Short mmCIF file of C-alpha atoms in Angstrom, two decimals:
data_model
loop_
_atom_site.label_atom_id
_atom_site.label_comp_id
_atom_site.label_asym_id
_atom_site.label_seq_id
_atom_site.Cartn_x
_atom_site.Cartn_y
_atom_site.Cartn_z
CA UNK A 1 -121.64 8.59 -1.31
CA UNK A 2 -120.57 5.42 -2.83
CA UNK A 3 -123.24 3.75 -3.69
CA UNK A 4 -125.12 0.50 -2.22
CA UNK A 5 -126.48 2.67 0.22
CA UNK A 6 -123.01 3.73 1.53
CA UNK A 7 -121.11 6.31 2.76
CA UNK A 8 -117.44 7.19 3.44
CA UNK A 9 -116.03 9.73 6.55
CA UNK A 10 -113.16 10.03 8.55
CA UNK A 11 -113.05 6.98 11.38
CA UNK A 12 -112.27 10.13 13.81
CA UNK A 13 -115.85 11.42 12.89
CA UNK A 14 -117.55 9.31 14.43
CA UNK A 15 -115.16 7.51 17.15
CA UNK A 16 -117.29 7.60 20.39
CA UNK A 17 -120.49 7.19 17.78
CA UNK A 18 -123.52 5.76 20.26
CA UNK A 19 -126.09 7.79 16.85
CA UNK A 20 -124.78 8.85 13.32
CA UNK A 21 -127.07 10.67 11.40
CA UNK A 22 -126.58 12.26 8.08
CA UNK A 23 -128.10 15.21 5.78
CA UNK A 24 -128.05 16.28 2.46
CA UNK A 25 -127.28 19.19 1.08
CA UNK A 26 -130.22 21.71 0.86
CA UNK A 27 -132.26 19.07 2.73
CA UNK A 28 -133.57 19.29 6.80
CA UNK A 29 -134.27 15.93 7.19
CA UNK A 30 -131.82 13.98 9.00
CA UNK A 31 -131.41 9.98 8.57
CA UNK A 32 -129.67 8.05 10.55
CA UNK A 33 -126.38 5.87 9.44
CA UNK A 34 -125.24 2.73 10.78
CA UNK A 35 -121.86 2.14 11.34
CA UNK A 36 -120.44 -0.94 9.60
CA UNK A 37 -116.79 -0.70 9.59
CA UNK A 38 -113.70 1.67 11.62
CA UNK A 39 -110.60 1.82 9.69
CA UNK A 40 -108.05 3.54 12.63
CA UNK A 41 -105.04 3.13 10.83
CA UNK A 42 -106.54 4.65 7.84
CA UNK A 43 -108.30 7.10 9.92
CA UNK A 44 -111.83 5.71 7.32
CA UNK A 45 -115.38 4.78 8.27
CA UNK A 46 -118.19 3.04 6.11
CA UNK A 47 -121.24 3.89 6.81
CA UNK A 48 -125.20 2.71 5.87
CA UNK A 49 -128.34 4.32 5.05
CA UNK A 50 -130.96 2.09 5.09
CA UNK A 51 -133.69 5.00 3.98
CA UNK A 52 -134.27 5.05 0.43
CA UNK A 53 -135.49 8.50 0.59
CA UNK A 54 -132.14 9.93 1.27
CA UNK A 55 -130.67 8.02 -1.67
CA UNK A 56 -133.48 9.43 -4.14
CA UNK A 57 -131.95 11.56 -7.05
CA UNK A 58 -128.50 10.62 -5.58
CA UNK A 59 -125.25 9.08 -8.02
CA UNK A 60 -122.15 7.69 -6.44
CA UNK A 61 -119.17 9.22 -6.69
CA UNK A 62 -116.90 7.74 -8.97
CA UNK A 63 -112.56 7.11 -7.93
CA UNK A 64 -110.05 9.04 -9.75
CA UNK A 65 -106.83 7.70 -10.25
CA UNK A 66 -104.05 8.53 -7.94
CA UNK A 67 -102.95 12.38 -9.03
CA UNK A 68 -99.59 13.39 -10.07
CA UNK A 69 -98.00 16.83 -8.30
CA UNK A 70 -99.29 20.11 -9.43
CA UNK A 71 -102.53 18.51 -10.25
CA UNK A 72 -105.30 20.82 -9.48
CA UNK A 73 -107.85 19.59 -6.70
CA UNK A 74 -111.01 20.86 -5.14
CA UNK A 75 -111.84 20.12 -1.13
CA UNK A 76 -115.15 20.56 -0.68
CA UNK A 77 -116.56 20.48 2.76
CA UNK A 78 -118.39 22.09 6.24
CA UNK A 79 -115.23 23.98 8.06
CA UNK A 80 -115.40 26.61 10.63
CA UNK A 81 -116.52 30.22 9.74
CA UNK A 82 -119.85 29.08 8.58
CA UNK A 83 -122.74 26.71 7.81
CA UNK A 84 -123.15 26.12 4.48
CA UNK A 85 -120.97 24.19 1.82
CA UNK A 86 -117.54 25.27 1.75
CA UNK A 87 -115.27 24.87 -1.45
CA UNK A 88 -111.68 25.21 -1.45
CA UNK A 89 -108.97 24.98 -4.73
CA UNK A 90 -105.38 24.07 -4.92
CA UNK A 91 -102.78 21.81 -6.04
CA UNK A 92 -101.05 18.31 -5.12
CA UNK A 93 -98.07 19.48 -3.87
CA UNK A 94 -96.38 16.04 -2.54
CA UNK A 95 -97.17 12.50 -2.41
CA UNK A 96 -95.53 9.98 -0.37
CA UNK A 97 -96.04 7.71 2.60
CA UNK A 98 -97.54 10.12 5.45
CA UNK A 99 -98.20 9.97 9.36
CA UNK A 100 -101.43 9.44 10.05
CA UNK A 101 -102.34 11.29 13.11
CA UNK A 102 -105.20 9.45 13.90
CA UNK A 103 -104.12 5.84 13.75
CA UNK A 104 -100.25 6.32 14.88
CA UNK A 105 -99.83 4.90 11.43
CA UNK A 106 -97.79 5.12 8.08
CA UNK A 107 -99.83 5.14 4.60
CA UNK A 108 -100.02 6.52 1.26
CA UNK A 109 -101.18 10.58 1.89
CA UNK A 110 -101.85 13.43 -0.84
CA UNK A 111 -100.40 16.73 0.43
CA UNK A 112 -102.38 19.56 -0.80
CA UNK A 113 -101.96 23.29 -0.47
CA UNK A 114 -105.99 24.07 -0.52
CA UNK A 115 -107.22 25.01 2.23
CA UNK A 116 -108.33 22.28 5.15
CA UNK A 117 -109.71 22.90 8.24
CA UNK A 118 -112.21 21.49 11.22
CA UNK A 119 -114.80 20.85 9.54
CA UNK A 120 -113.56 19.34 6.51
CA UNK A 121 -113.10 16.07 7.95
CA UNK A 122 -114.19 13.13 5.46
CA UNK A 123 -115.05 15.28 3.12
CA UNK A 124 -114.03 14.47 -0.99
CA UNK A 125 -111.45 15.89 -2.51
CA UNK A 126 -112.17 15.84 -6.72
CA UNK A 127 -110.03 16.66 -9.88
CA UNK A 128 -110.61 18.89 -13.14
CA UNK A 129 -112.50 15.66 -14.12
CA UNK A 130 -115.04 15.52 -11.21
CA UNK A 131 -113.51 12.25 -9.92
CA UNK A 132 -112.68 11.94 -6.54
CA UNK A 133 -109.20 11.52 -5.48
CA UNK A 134 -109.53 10.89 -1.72
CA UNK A 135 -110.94 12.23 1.56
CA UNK A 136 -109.67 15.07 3.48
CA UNK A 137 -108.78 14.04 7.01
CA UNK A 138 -105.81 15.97 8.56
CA UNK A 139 -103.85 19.26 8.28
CA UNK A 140 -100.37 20.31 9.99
CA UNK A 141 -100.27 23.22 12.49
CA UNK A 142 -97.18 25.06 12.78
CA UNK A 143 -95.44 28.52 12.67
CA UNK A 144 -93.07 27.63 10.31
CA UNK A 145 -95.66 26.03 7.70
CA UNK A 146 -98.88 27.38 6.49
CA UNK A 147 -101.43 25.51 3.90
CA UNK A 148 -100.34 21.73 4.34
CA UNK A 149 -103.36 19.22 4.38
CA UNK A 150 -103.40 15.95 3.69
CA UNK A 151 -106.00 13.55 2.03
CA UNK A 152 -106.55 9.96 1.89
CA UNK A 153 -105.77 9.11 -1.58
CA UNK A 154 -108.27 6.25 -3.39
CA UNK A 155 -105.74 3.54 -3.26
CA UNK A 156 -105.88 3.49 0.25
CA UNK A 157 -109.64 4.21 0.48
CA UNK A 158 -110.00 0.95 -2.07
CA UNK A 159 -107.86 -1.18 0.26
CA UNK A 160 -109.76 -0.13 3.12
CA UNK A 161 -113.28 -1.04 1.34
CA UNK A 162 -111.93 -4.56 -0.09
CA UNK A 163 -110.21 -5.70 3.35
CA UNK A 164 -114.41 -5.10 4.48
CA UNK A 165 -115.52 -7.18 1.32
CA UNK A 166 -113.29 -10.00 1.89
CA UNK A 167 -113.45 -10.85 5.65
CA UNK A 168 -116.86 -8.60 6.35
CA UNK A 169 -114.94 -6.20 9.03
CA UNK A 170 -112.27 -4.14 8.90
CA UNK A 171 -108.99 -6.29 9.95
CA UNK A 172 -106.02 -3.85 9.47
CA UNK A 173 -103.13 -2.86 7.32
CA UNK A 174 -100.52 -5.59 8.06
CA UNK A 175 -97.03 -4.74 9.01
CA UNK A 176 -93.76 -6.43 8.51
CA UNK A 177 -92.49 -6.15 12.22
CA UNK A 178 -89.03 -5.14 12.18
CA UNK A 179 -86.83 -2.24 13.25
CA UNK A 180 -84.53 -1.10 9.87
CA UNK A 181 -81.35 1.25 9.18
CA UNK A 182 -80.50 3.18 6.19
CA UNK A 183 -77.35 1.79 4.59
CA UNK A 184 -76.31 4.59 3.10
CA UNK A 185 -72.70 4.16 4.48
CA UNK A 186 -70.05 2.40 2.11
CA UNK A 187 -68.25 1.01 5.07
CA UNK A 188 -71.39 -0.24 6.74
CA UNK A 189 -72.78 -2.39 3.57
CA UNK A 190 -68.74 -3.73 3.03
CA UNK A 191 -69.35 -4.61 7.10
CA UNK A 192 -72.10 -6.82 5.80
CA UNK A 193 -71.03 -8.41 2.36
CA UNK A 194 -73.13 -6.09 0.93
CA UNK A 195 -71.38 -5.33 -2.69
CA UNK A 196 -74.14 -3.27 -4.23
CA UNK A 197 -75.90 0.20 -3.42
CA UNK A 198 -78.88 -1.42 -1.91
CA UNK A 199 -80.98 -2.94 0.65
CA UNK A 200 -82.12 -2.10 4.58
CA UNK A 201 -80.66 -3.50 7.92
CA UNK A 202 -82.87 -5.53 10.14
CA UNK A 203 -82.22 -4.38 13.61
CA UNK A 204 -84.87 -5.77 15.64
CA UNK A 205 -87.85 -8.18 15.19
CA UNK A 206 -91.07 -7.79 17.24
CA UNK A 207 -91.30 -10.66 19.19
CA UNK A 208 -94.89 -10.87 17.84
CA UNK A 209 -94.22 -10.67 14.21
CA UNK A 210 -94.63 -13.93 11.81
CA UNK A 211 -91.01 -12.68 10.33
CA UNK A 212 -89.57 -13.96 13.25
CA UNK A 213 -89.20 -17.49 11.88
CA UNK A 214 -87.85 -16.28 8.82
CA UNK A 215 -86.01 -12.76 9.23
CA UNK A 216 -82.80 -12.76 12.10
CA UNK A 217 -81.05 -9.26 13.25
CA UNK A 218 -78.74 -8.41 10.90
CA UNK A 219 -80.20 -9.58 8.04
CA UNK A 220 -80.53 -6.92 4.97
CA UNK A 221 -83.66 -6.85 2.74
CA UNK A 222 -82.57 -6.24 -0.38
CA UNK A 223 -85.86 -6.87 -2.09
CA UNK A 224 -89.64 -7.40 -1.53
CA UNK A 225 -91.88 -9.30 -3.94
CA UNK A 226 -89.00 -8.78 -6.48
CA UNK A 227 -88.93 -5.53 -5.82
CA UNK A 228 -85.65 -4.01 -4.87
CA UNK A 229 -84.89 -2.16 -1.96
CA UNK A 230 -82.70 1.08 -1.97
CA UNK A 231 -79.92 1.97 0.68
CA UNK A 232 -82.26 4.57 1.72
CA UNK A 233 -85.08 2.59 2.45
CA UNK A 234 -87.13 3.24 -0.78
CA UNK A 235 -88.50 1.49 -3.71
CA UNK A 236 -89.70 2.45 -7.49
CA UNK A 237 -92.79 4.51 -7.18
CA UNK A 238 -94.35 5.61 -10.51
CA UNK A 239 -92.15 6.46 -13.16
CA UNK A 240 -89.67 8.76 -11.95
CA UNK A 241 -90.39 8.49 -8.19
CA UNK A 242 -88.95 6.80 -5.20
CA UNK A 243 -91.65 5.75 -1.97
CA UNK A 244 -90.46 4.96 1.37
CA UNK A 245 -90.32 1.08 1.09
CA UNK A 246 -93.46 0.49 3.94
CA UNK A 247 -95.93 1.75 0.94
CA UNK A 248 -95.27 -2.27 -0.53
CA UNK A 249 -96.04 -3.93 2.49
CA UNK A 250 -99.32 -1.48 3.10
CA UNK A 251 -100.02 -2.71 0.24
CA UNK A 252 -100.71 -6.31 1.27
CA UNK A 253 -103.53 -7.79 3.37
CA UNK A 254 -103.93 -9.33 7.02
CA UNK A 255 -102.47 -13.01 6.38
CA UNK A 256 -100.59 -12.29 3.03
CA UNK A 257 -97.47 -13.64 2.08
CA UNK A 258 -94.73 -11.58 1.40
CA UNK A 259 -91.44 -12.96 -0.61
CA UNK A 260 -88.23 -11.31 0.92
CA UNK A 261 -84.79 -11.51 -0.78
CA UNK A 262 -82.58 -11.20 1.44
CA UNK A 263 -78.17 -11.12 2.26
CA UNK A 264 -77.50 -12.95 5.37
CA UNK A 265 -73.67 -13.38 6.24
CA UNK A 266 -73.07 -11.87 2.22
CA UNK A 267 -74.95 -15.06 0.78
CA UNK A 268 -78.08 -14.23 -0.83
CA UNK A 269 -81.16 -16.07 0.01
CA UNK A 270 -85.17 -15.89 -0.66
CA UNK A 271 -87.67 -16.08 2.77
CA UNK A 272 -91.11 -16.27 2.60
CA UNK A 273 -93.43 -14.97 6.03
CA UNK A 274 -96.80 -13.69 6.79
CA UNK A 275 -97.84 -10.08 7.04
CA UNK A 276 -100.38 -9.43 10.14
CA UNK A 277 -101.39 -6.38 12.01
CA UNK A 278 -98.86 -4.55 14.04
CA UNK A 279 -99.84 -6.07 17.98
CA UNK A 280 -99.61 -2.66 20.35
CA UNK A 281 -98.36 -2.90 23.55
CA UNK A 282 -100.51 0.58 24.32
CA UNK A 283 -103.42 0.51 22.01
CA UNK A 284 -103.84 3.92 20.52
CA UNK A 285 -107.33 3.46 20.35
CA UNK A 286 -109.99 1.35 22.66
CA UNK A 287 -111.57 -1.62 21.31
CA UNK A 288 -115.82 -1.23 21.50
CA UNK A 289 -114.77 2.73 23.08
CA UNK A 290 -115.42 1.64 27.03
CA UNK A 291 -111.76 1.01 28.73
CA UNK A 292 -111.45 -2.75 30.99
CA UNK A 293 -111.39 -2.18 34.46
CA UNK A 294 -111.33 -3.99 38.21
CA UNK A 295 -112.27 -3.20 41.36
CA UNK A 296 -110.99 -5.07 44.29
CA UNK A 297 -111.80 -3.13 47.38
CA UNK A 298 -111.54 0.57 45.95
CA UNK A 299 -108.29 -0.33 44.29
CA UNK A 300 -109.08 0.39 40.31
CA UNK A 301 -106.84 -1.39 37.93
CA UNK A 302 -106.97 -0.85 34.09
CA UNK A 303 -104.60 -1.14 31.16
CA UNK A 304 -102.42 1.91 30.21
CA UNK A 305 -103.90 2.93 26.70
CA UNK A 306 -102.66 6.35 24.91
CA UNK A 307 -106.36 7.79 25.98
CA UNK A 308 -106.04 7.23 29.28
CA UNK A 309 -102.63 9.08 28.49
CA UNK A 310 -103.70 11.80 27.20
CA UNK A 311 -106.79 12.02 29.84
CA UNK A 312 -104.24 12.42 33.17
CA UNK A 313 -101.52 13.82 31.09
CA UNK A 314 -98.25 13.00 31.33
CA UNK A 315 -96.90 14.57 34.08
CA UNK A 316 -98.93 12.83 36.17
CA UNK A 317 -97.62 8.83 34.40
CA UNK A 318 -93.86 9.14 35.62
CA UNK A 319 -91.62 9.04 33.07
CA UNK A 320 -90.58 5.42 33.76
CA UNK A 321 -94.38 4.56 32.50
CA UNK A 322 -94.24 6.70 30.24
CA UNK A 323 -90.96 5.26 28.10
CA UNK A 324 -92.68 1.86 28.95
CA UNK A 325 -95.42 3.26 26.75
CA UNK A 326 -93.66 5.02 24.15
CA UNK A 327 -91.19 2.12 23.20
CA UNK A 328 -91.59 -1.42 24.63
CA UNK A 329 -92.47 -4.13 22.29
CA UNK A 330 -95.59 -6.44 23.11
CA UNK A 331 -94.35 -9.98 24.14
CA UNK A 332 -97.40 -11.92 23.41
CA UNK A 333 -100.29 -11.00 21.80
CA UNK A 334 -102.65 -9.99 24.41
CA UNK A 335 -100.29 -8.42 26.89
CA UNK A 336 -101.38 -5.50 28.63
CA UNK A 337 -99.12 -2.92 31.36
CA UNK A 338 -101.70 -2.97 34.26
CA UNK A 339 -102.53 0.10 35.97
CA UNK A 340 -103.65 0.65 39.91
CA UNK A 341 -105.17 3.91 38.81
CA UNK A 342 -106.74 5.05 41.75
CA UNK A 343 -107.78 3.93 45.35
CA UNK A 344 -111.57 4.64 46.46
CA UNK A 345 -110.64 5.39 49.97
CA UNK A 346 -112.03 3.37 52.25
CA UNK A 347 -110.70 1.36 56.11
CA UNK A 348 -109.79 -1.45 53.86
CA UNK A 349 -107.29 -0.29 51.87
CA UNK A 350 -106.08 2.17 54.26
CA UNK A 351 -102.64 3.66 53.42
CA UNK A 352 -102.91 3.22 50.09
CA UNK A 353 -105.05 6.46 49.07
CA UNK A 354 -102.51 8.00 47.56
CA UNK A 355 -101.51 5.85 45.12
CA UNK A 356 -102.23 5.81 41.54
CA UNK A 357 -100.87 5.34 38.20
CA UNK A 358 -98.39 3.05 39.09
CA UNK A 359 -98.02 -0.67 36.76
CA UNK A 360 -99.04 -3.87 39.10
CA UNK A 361 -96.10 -6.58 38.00
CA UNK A 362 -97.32 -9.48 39.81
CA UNK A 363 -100.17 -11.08 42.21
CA UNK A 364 -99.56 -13.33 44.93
CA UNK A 365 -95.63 -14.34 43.08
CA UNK A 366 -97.34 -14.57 39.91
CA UNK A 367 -96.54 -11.99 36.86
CA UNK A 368 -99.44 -9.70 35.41
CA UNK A 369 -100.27 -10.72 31.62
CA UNK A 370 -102.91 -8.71 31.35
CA UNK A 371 -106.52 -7.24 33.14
CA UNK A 372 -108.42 -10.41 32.46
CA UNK A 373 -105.28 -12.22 33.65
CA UNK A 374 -105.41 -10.33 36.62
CA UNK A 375 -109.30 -10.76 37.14
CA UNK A 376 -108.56 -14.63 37.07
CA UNK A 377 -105.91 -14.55 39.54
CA UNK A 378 -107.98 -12.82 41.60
CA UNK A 379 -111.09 -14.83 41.68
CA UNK A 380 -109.13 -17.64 41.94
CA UNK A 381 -107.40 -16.95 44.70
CA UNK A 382 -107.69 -19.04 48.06
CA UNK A 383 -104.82 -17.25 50.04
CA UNK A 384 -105.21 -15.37 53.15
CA UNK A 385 -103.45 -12.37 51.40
CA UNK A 386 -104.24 -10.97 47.94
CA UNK A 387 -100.34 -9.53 47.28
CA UNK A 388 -100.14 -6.32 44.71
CA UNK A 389 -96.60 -5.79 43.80
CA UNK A 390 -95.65 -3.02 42.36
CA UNK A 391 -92.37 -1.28 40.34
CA UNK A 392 -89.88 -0.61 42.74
CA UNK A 393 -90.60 -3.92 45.29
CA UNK A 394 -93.38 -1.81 46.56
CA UNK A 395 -96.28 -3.76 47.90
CA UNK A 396 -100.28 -3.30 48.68
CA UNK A 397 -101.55 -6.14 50.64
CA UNK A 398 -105.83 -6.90 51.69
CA UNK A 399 -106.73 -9.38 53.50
CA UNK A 400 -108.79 -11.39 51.32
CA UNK A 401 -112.06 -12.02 53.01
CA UNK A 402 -112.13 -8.32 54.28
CA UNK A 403 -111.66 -7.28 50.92
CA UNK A 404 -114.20 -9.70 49.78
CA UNK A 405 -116.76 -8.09 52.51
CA UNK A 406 -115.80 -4.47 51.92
CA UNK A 407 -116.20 -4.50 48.08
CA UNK A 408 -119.88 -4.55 47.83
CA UNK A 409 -120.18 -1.34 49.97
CA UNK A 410 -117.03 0.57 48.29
CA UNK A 411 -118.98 0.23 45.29
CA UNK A 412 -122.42 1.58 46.59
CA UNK A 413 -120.60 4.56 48.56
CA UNK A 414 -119.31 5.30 45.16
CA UNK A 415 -122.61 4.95 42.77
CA UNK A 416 -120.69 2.21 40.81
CA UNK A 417 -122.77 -0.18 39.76
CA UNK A 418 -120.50 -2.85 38.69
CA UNK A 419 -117.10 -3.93 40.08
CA UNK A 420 -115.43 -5.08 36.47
CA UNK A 421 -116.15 -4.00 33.12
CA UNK A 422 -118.82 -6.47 31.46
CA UNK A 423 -115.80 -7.71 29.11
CA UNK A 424 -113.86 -9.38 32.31
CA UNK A 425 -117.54 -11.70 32.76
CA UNK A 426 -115.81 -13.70 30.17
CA UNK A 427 -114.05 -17.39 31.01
CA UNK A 428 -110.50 -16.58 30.99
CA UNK A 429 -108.06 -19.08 28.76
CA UNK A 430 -104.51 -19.46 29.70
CA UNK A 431 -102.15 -19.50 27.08
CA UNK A 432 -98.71 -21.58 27.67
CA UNK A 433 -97.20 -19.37 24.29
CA UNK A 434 -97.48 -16.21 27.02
CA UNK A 435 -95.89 -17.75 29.49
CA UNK A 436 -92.75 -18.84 27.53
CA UNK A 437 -92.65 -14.87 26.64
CA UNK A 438 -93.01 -13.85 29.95
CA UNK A 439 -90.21 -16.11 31.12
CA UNK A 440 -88.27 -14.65 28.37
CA UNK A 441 -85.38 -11.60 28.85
CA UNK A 442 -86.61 -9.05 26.26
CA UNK A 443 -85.24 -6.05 26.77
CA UNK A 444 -87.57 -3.25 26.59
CA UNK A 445 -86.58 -0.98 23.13
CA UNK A 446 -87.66 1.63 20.62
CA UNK A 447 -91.43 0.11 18.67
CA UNK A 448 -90.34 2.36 15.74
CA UNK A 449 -88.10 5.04 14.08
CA UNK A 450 -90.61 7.27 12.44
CA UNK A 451 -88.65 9.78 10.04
CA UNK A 452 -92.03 12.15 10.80
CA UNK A 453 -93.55 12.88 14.69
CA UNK A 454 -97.07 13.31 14.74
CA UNK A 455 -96.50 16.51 16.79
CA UNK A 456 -98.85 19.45 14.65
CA UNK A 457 -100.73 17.26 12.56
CA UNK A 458 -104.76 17.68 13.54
CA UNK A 459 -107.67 16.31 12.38
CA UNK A 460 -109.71 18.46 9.72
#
């Protein structure tokens, strides 16, 4: 409880949400929450209880400041092995810039060695003093570890509840969009006129990042808002502590401006660019929870999204698609890798049943942007053929009016009631920016270099 008749959970809680409702302790009655805002990143959700009976008696918590290590904390909660309160003790045992399962993400996390488990999830976590230092959200699994959760501390919680106050929605933590190496090597920073034990190599821009009119590949960033950069990739944190250099820019807002200093052929120089959301290629998460499709005569095409992922495994992908989704870069913002998922079997796409999975490139000669791309190509269409192509040259052709007659009946065979998702209804607007990028030779390369997998981290 924070007051103004909201409340804070984990965005995980309540991700395919169509009813939230809430209880208090010691109380049967349940009321039901709206959900105003889903942080993914952050793994946070706001919610809203409009009944001033459940608020009765009730005070806000109140924000701690961000603990220091060996600081005691309590993790109170409802985790497996019962249903009452449960209250667990321990200590901060690290603090730095953590994988956030959720969210595929990089923020600010409290490691704890109280115990967190299912159950726990957005639940507080409070000091000696009774303030609350952040929300429980995730724990790591593994046989060589035992008692690691993590919490989201307050700073992050507070950027997560201003970004709402300022824009009314939850827009993102930006990111600077660029691929860096350590420079730890002495021969390395000689290599590029760097005299001094400091900065980070720019490898690789995004092509959708605003740093690509101001950043070029092999660049070093030697500071950030005056801040200096270590050869490590880490900047003053505290006192006596060192951060991984990301915390700064998670730090910022969607549409800040960031001041880079910068060595660029050993002279030093000061850039300016914008910080936006990260633009994902394969969306972790769906936007409004129901995935874009189209149907076009039992042939289903959708975009490749990690759910979808996880939902046919990976065996199933290829492992072509499957690098595709791991490490390309976006082009555009907006582009999508299309998927023929399945085939509804029917005489009018004979020979095709067995396909599925596999990324459509191009219709008719023209290259795939994205589904509602697609959906415009195809209603637009006044050829006798409408031409799939495929990886690998490989080619599913309909004859167009055949299609156009089969469709209907595919459809009611199959207790569909619709042949596109209700977000494809929309008028589609062509963008001449996404061509230019899809004319472009980009080679397909690694999104990120996490120092951390997100393999054993769970929700809580």
């Amino acid at each position: 409880m924070i007051g103004d008749g909201k409340l804070l959970t984990n965005a995980h809680c309540v991700e395919h949400y169509t009813q939230v409702k809430v209880k208090r302790r010691g109380d049967d009655t349940k009321y039901v929450a709206k959900v105003l805002a889903r942080g993914v990143e952050c793994d946070i959700a706001l919610l809203y209880v409009e009944s001033e009976e459940f608020w009765k008696g009730a005070d806000p918590l109140k924000f701690g400041r961000l603990p220091c290590l060996q600081d005691s904390v309590t993790v109170v909660g409802y985790p497996l092995g019962g249903d009452t309160i449960s209250v667990t003790k321990g200590v901060v045992s690290r603090i730095e810039v953590t994988s956030y399962a959720h969210g595929a993400s990089d923020l600010l996390g409290i490691q704890i060695d109280a115990a967190i488990n299912p159950g726990n999830s957005g639940g507080p976590a409070f000091n000696d003093q009774g303030e609350c230092i952040g929300v429980a959200f995730q724990v790591f699994r593994s046989d060589e570890a035992e008692n690691i959760g993590y919490v989201i501390p307050t700073t992050v919680v507070s950027h997560f509840l201003t970004d709402y106050e300022r824009n009314g929605k939850y827009t993102g933590f930006p990111s600077l969009g660029v691929l860096l190496q350590k420079l730890e090597n002495p021969a390395l920073r000689a290599c590029l006129k760097v005299n001094s034990n400091e900065g980070v190599l720019v490898r690789r821009i995004e092509p959708t990042a605003a740093a690509h009119d101001a950043l070029k590949e092999g660049d070093v960033i030697v500071s950030f808002d005056g801040i200096p950069v270590g050869c490590e990739g880490t900047v003053p944190f505290r006192s006596t502590e060192r951060i991984a250099f990301r915390y700064l820019i998670s730090q910022k807002f969607a549409g800040d401006t960031a001041e880079l200093g910068i060595i660029r052929g050993g002279a030093h120089m000061k850039v300016k660019t914008l910080l936006y959301p990260r633009v994902h290629l394969v969306p972790y998460h769906i936007e409004g929870g129901q995935p874009s499709y189209l149907i076009i005569a039992g042939l289903v095409f959708t975009p490749l999204s990690e759910p979808l992922i996880d939902e046919e495994c990976e065996d199933s992908m290829g492992l072509k698609l499957l690098a595709k989704a791991r490490y390309s870069l976006a082009k555009f913002k907006g582009e999508q890798i299309v998927l023929l998922s399945q085939v509804l079997a029917n005489e009018a796409n004979i020979g095709y049943e067995d396909m599925g999975n596999q990324q459509v490139l191009k219709f008719n000669g023209t290259k795939i942007k994205n589904i509602r791309h697609l959906a415009h190509l195809v209603d637009t269409c006044k050829d006798e053929y409408l031409i799939f192509e495929f990886e690998d040259n490989f080619l599913a052709v309909l004859d167009r009016e055949a299609a156009s007659i089969a469709s209907p009946r595919i459809l009611k065979d199959y207790g569909i009631p619709f042949e596109r998702s209700s977000n494809l209804a929309e008028l589609y607007l062509d963008s001449s920016e996404d061509d230019l990028a899809l004319s472009g030779d980009l080679d397909d390369i690694p999104a990120s270099n996490l120092e951390i997998g997100f393999d054993g981290l769970l929700w809580a």
